[in-house]
Amino acid sequence: MKTVKIGNTNWQVSNIALGTMRMGNLAVSKVVDALQAAHEAGINFIDSADIYGNDPELGRGSSEIHFGEALAQSGLTRADFFIQSKVGLFANADNQIIRYDSSKSHILKAVDGILSRMKVDYLDSLLIHRPDPLMDPSEVAEAFDELQAAGKVRHFGVSNFNPQQIALLQSAADQRLLIDQLQFGLKHTGMIDFGLHTNMTDDGSVNHDGGLLDYLRLNKMTIQTWSPFQYGTFAGTFINNEQFPKLNAELAKLADKYGVSKNAIAVAWILKHPANMQVLIGTMNPQHIQDSAAGSDITLTNQEWYDLYLAAGNILP
């Protein structure tokens, strides 16, 4: 398993991380299997959020409850993983987001809840989950200061923020924002499309995010890619999906060449990018975890990278 440096620090972690979103409704024994498989594959980074999991009995944060119980039963320890969580989202009983909350009081309360559920003493990193129109940067900064001074959180970042939103929060915070967690993969390539279609008037030229990819690279922030195998936002996976025959044929060809799975090739495609991204995978299937983790050790050629980009339905101007 290769590593990636987080932000402008010397903090080295596996370039593939395991997400906890699907742990909430999974038996703890199955979560144990997932953690052990991840550890065996060389994954040492856990990504969570206090909103993950909606168990009828356990309620909010059931994914973190199951993680904490599974870690205690797995034979692994807190020292085996870097642990990250996210705060700021509220959903109703149907899992529809109803508000964001980036107030100081909520951030502090949310982190205490996370630590209690996950049964850990601190988080290696904390992200603000979504940009909040009502965010007061000074309140967030105060929360960061208190959390760091109390030893509850070591590093900070954001998720789904654009450049100006990052700059606004950074203007108030003493801590360097190290991470922006974003959707990116072979069927979600907007950050790349915009740069390729510079000075053009087609759909690919539309700047949806303020030049986010270049901004993050210039400011030495790590991109963590969520839903790397999804098309749309939560429409489904493109792997073995008959809607995408060209892409799957190209994935299969390269999987055969390198002796890995299609998932591993899709991971390798992301890791080929010189931004040194970290890929977040969400499967709880031990075999799938190991299959995807194999992508860490695959280095595609430049032409193979472009072949996959084209097979995904993109064009080069």
Coordinates of C-alpha atoms in Angstrom, one line a residue:
M1 CA 0.0 0.0 0.0
K2 CA 1.4 3.4 -1.0
T3 CA 1.0 6.4 1.1
V4 CA 0.1 10.0 0.6
K5 CA 1.1 13.1 2.5
I6 CA -1.9 15.0 4.0
G7 CA -1.8 18.7 3.1
N8 CA 1.5 20.5 3.7
T9 CA 2.4 18.3 6.7
N10 CA 4.6 15.3 7.1
W11 CA 1.5 13.2 8.0
Q12 CA 1.8 10.1 5.8
V13 CA -1.3 7.8 5.5
S14 CA -2.4 5.0 3.1
N15 CA -3.6 6.5 -0.2
I16 CA -6.8 4.4 0.2
A17 CA -9.1 4.9 3.1
L18 CA -12.1 3.0 4.4
G19 CA -15.4 4.8 4.9
T20 CA -17.9 4.0 7.6
M21 CA -21.1 5.0 5.9
R22 CA -22.4 1.4 5.5
M23 CA -21.4 0.3 9.0
G24 CA -24.6 1.5 10.6
N25 CA -26.9 -1.2 9.6
L26 CA -24.3 -4.0 9.5
A27 CA -23.8 -6.6 12.2
V28 CA -20.8 -5.7 14.3
S29 CA -19.2 -9.0 13.4
K30 CA -19.2 -8.0 9.8
V31 CA -17.7 -4.6 10.6
V32 CA -14.9 -6.5 12.4
D33 CA -14.3 -8.5 9.2
A34 CA -14.1 -5.3 7.2
L35 CA -11.6 -3.6 9.6
Q36 CA -9.4 -6.7 9.6
A37 CA -9.5 -6.9 5.8
A38 CA -8.6 -3.2 5.5
H39 CA -5.7 -3.5 8.0
E40 CA -4.4 -6.6 6.1
A41 CA -4.5 -4.7 2.9
G42 CA -2.5 -1.8 4.4
I43 CA -5.3 0.7 4.8
N44 CA -4.7 2.7 8.0
F45 CA -7.2 5.6 7.5
I46 CA -10.8 5.6 8.6
D47 CA -13.3 8.2 7.3
S48 CA -16.5 8.7 9.1
A49 CA -19.3 11.3 9.7
D50 CA -21.6 11.8 12.7
I51 CA -24.6 11.5 10.3
Y52 CA -23.6 8.1 9.0
G53 CA -26.0 5.4 10.0
N54 CA -29.7 5.6 10.7
D55 CA -30.4 2.6 12.9
P56 CA -34.0 2.6 14.3
E57 CA -32.7 1.7 17.8
L58 CA -29.3 3.3 17.9
G59 CA -30.3 6.5 16.0
R60 CA -27.8 9.1 14.8
G61 CA -24.3 8.0 14.4
S62 CA -24.9 4.2 14.4
S63 CA -22.0 3.7 12.0
E64 CA -19.7 5.2 14.5
I65 CA -21.2 3.1 17.3
H66 CA -20.6 -0.1 15.3
F67 CA -17.1 1.0 14.4
G68 CA -16.2 1.6 18.1
E69 CA -17.6 -1.8 19.1
A70 CA -15.9 -3.6 16.1
L71 CA -12.5 -2.0 16.8
A72 CA -12.7 -3.3 20.4
Q73 CA -13.5 -6.8 19.2
S74 CA -11.2 -6.9 16.2
G75 CA -7.8 -7.4 17.9
L76 CA -6.8 -4.1 16.4
T77 CA -6.1 -0.9 18.4
R78 CA -6.6 2.9 18.1
A79 CA -2.9 3.1 17.0
D80 CA -3.6 1.0 13.9
F81 CA -5.8 3.7 12.3
F82 CA -5.9 7.4 11.6
I83 CA -9.5 8.4 12.3
Q84 CA -11.4 11.2 10.7
S85 CA -15.0 12.3 11.0
K86 CA -17.2 15.1 9.7
V87 CA -19.8 17.3 11.3
G88 CA -22.6 19.7 10.3
L89 CA -25.4 17.8 8.7
F90 CA -28.9 17.1 10.0
A91 CA -31.4 14.8 8.3
N92 CA -35.0 13.8 8.9
A93 CA -36.4 10.3 9.4
D94 CA -36.3 9.8 5.6
N95 CA -32.6 10.7 5.5
Q96 CA -33.3 13.9 3.6
I97 CA -30.9 16.8 4.7
I98 CA -32.9 19.5 6.4
R99 CA -30.2 21.9 7.6
Y100 CA -26.5 22.5 8.1
D101 CA -25.0 23.7 11.3
S102 CA -21.5 25.0 11.6
S103 CA -22.0 26.9 14.9
K104 CA -19.4 26.6 17.6
S105 CA -21.7 25.0 20.1
H106 CA -22.8 22.3 17.6
I107 CA -19.2 21.5 16.5
L108 CA -18.1 21.1 20.1
K109 CA -21.1 19.0 21.0
A110 CA -20.8 16.9 17.8
V111 CA -17.1 16.0 18.4
D112 CA -17.9 14.9 22.0
G113 CA -20.6 12.6 20.5
I114 CA -18.2 11.2 17.9
L115 CA -15.5 10.4 20.5
S116 CA -18.1 8.7 22.7
R117 CA -19.6 6.6 20.0
M118 CA -16.3 5.6 18.4
K119 CA -14.7 5.0 21.9
V120 CA -11.6 7.0 21.1
D121 CA -9.9 9.9 22.9
Y122 CA -9.2 12.1 19.8
L123 CA -9.7 12.4 16.1
D124 CA -6.8 12.8 13.8
S125 CA -8.8 15.1 11.6
L126 CA -12.2 16.8 11.6
L127 CA -14.0 18.1 8.5
I128 CA -16.9 20.5 8.1
H129 CA -19.2 18.3 6.1
R130 CA -20.8 20.8 3.8
P131 CA -20.6 24.6 3.2
D132 CA -23.2 26.3 5.4
P133 CA -24.6 29.6 4.1
L134 CA -25.1 30.6 7.8
M135 CA -21.5 29.8 8.7
D136 CA -19.7 32.3 10.8
P137 CA -16.0 31.7 10.2
S138 CA -15.0 33.1 13.5
E139 CA -17.2 30.6 15.4
V140 CA -15.7 27.7 13.5
A141 CA -12.2 29.0 14.2
E142 CA -13.0 29.2 17.9
A143 CA -14.3 25.7 17.9
F144 CA -11.1 24.5 16.2
D145 CA -9.0 26.3 18.8
E146 CA -10.8 24.7 21.7
L147 CA -10.8 21.2 20.2
Q148 CA -7.1 21.3 19.4
A149 CA -6.2 22.8 22.8
A150 CA -8.2 20.0 24.5
G151 CA -6.4 17.4 22.5
K152 CA -9.7 16.2 20.9
V153 CA -8.8 17.0 17.3
R154 CA -5.3 17.2 15.7
H155 CA -6.0 18.5 12.2
F156 CA -8.8 20.2 10.3
G157 CA -10.3 20.4 6.8
V158 CA -13.5 20.7 4.9
S159 CA -15.7 18.6 2.6
N160 CA -17.4 19.7 -0.6
F161 CA -16.2 23.3 -0.3
N162 CA -15.3 25.5 -3.3
P163 CA -12.2 27.8 -3.3
Q164 CA -13.8 30.9 -2.0
Q165 CA -15.5 29.0 0.8
I166 CA -12.2 27.5 1.8
A167 CA -10.5 30.9 1.7
L168 CA -13.2 32.5 3.8
L169 CA -12.8 29.9 6.5
Q170 CA -9.1 29.9 6.3
S171 CA -9.0 33.6 6.8
A172 CA -10.4 33.1 10.3
A173 CA -8.7 29.9 11.3
D174 CA -5.2 29.6 12.7
Q175 CA -5.0 25.9 11.8
R176 CA -4.1 25.2 8.2
L177 CA -7.0 23.5 6.4
L178 CA -5.4 20.3 5.1
I179 CA -8.2 18.5 3.3
D180 CA -11.2 19.0 0.9
Q181 CA -13.3 15.8 0.4
L182 CA -15.0 15.7 -3.0
Q183 CA -16.7 13.4 -5.3
F184 CA -14.3 12.3 -8.1
G185 CA -13.9 9.2 -10.3
L186 CA -14.2 8.0 -13.9
K187 CA -17.8 9.1 -14.1
H188 CA -17.5 12.3 -12.1
T189 CA -14.7 14.2 -13.8
G190 CA -15.9 17.8 -13.8
M191 CA -12.8 19.1 -12.1
I192 CA -10.7 17.8 -15.0
D193 CA -13.2 18.6 -17.8
F194 CA -13.2 22.3 -17.1
G195 CA -9.4 22.6 -17.4
L196 CA -9.3 20.6 -20.7
H197 CA -12.0 22.8 -22.3
T198 CA -10.4 26.2 -21.5
N199 CA -11.4 29.0 -23.8
M200 CA -14.2 26.9 -25.3
T201 CA -18.0 27.2 -25.3
D202 CA -19.1 23.6 -25.0
D203 CA -20.6 21.9 -22.0
G204 CA -17.2 20.8 -20.7
S205 CA -15.9 24.4 -20.5
V206 CA -18.4 25.3 -17.8
N207 CA -16.6 26.2 -14.6
H208 CA -18.8 24.6 -11.9
D209 CA -16.5 24.9 -8.9
G210 CA -14.2 27.9 -9.3
G211 CA -11.2 26.1 -10.6
L212 CA -11.2 23.9 -7.5
L213 CA -8.6 21.3 -8.6
D214 CA -5.9 23.9 -9.3
Y215 CA -6.7 25.9 -6.2
L216 CA -6.3 22.8 -3.9
R217 CA -3.0 21.9 -5.6
L218 CA -1.7 25.5 -5.3
N219 CA -2.7 25.6 -1.6
K220 CA -1.3 22.1 -0.9
M221 CA -4.6 20.6 0.3
T222 CA -5.3 16.9 -0.1
I223 CA -8.3 15.8 -2.1
Q224 CA -10.1 12.9 -0.6
T225 CA -12.3 11.3 -3.3
W226 CA -15.7 10.0 -2.2
S227 CA -17.9 7.6 -4.3
P228 CA -15.0 6.7 -6.7
F229 CA -17.1 4.0 -8.5
Q230 CA -20.4 6.0 -8.7
Y231 CA -22.0 7.7 -11.7
G232 CA -24.1 10.7 -11.0
T233 CA -24.1 11.5 -7.3
F234 CA -25.8 8.4 -5.8
A235 CA -27.2 6.9 -9.0
G236 CA -25.2 3.7 -8.7
T237 CA -21.9 2.1 -9.7
F238 CA -20.5 2.0 -13.2
I239 CA -18.5 -1.2 -12.5
N240 CA -20.1 -4.1 -14.4
N241 CA -23.0 -1.8 -15.4
E242 CA -24.4 -2.5 -18.9
Q243 CA -25.1 1.2 -19.3
F244 CA -21.3 1.7 -19.7
P245 CA -20.1 -1.0 -22.0
K246 CA -17.0 0.9 -23.4
L247 CA -15.8 1.9 -20.0
N248 CA -16.2 -1.7 -18.6
A249 CA -14.5 -3.2 -21.6
E250 CA -11.5 -0.9 -21.1
L251 CA -11.5 -1.6 -17.3
A252 CA -11.6 -5.3 -18.1
K253 CA -8.7 -5.1 -20.5
L254 CA -6.5 -3.3 -18.1
A255 CA -7.6 -5.5 -15.2
D256 CA -6.5 -8.5 -17.2
K257 CA -3.2 -6.9 -18.0
Y258 CA -2.3 -6.0 -14.4
G259 CA -4.0 -9.0 -12.8
V260 CA -6.4 -7.1 -10.6
S261 CA -10.1 -6.2 -10.5
K262 CA -11.9 -3.5 -12.4
N263 CA -12.3 -1.6 -9.1
A264 CA -8.5 -1.6 -8.7
I265 CA -8.1 -0.1 -12.1
A266 CA -10.7 2.6 -11.3
V267 CA -8.7 3.4 -8.1
A268 CA -5.4 3.4 -10.0
W269 CA -6.9 5.9 -12.5
I270 CA -7.6 8.4 -9.6
L271 CA -4.2 7.8 -8.0
K272 CA -2.4 8.5 -11.3
H273 CA -3.4 12.1 -11.1
P274 CA -0.4 14.2 -9.8
A275 CA -2.6 16.0 -7.2
N276 CA -1.8 13.0 -5.0
M277 CA -5.3 12.2 -4.0
Q278 CA -6.6 9.8 -1.4
V279 CA -9.4 7.4 -2.5
L280 CA -12.2 6.7 0.0
I281 CA -13.9 3.3 -0.5
G282 CA -17.1 2.4 1.2
T283 CA -17.6 -1.4 0.7
M284 CA -17.8 -3.6 3.7
N285 CA -17.1 -6.8 1.8
P286 CA -13.6 -8.0 2.8
Q287 CA -12.8 -9.3 -0.7
H288 CA -14.0 -6.1 -2.3
I289 CA -11.8 -4.1 0.1
Q290 CA -8.8 -6.1 -0.9
D291 CA -9.7 -5.9 -4.6
S292 CA -9.9 -2.2 -4.5
A293 CA -6.8 -1.8 -2.3
A294 CA -4.8 -3.5 -5.0
G295 CA -5.2 -0.3 -7.1
S296 CA -2.7 1.4 -4.8
D297 CA 0.2 -0.5 -6.3
I298 CA -0.9 -0.1 -10.0
T299 CA 0.7 2.7 -12.0
L300 CA -1.1 3.2 -15.3
T301 CA 0.6 4.6 -18.3
N302 CA -0.4 8.1 -19.5
Q303 CA -2.1 6.5 -22.5
E304 CA -4.0 4.1 -20.3
W305 CA -5.2 6.9 -18.2
Y306 CA -6.5 8.8 -21.2
D307 CA -8.0 5.7 -22.7
L308 CA -10.1 5.2 -19.6
Y309 CA -11.1 8.9 -19.6
L310 CA -12.3 8.6 -23.2
A311 CA -14.0 5.3 -22.6
A312 CA -16.0 6.9 -19.8
G313 CA -17.7 9.1 -22.4
N314 CA -15.4 12.2 -22.3
I315 CA -13.8 13.9 -25.3
L316 CA -10.5 15.6 -25.8
P317 CA -10.6 19.0 -27.6

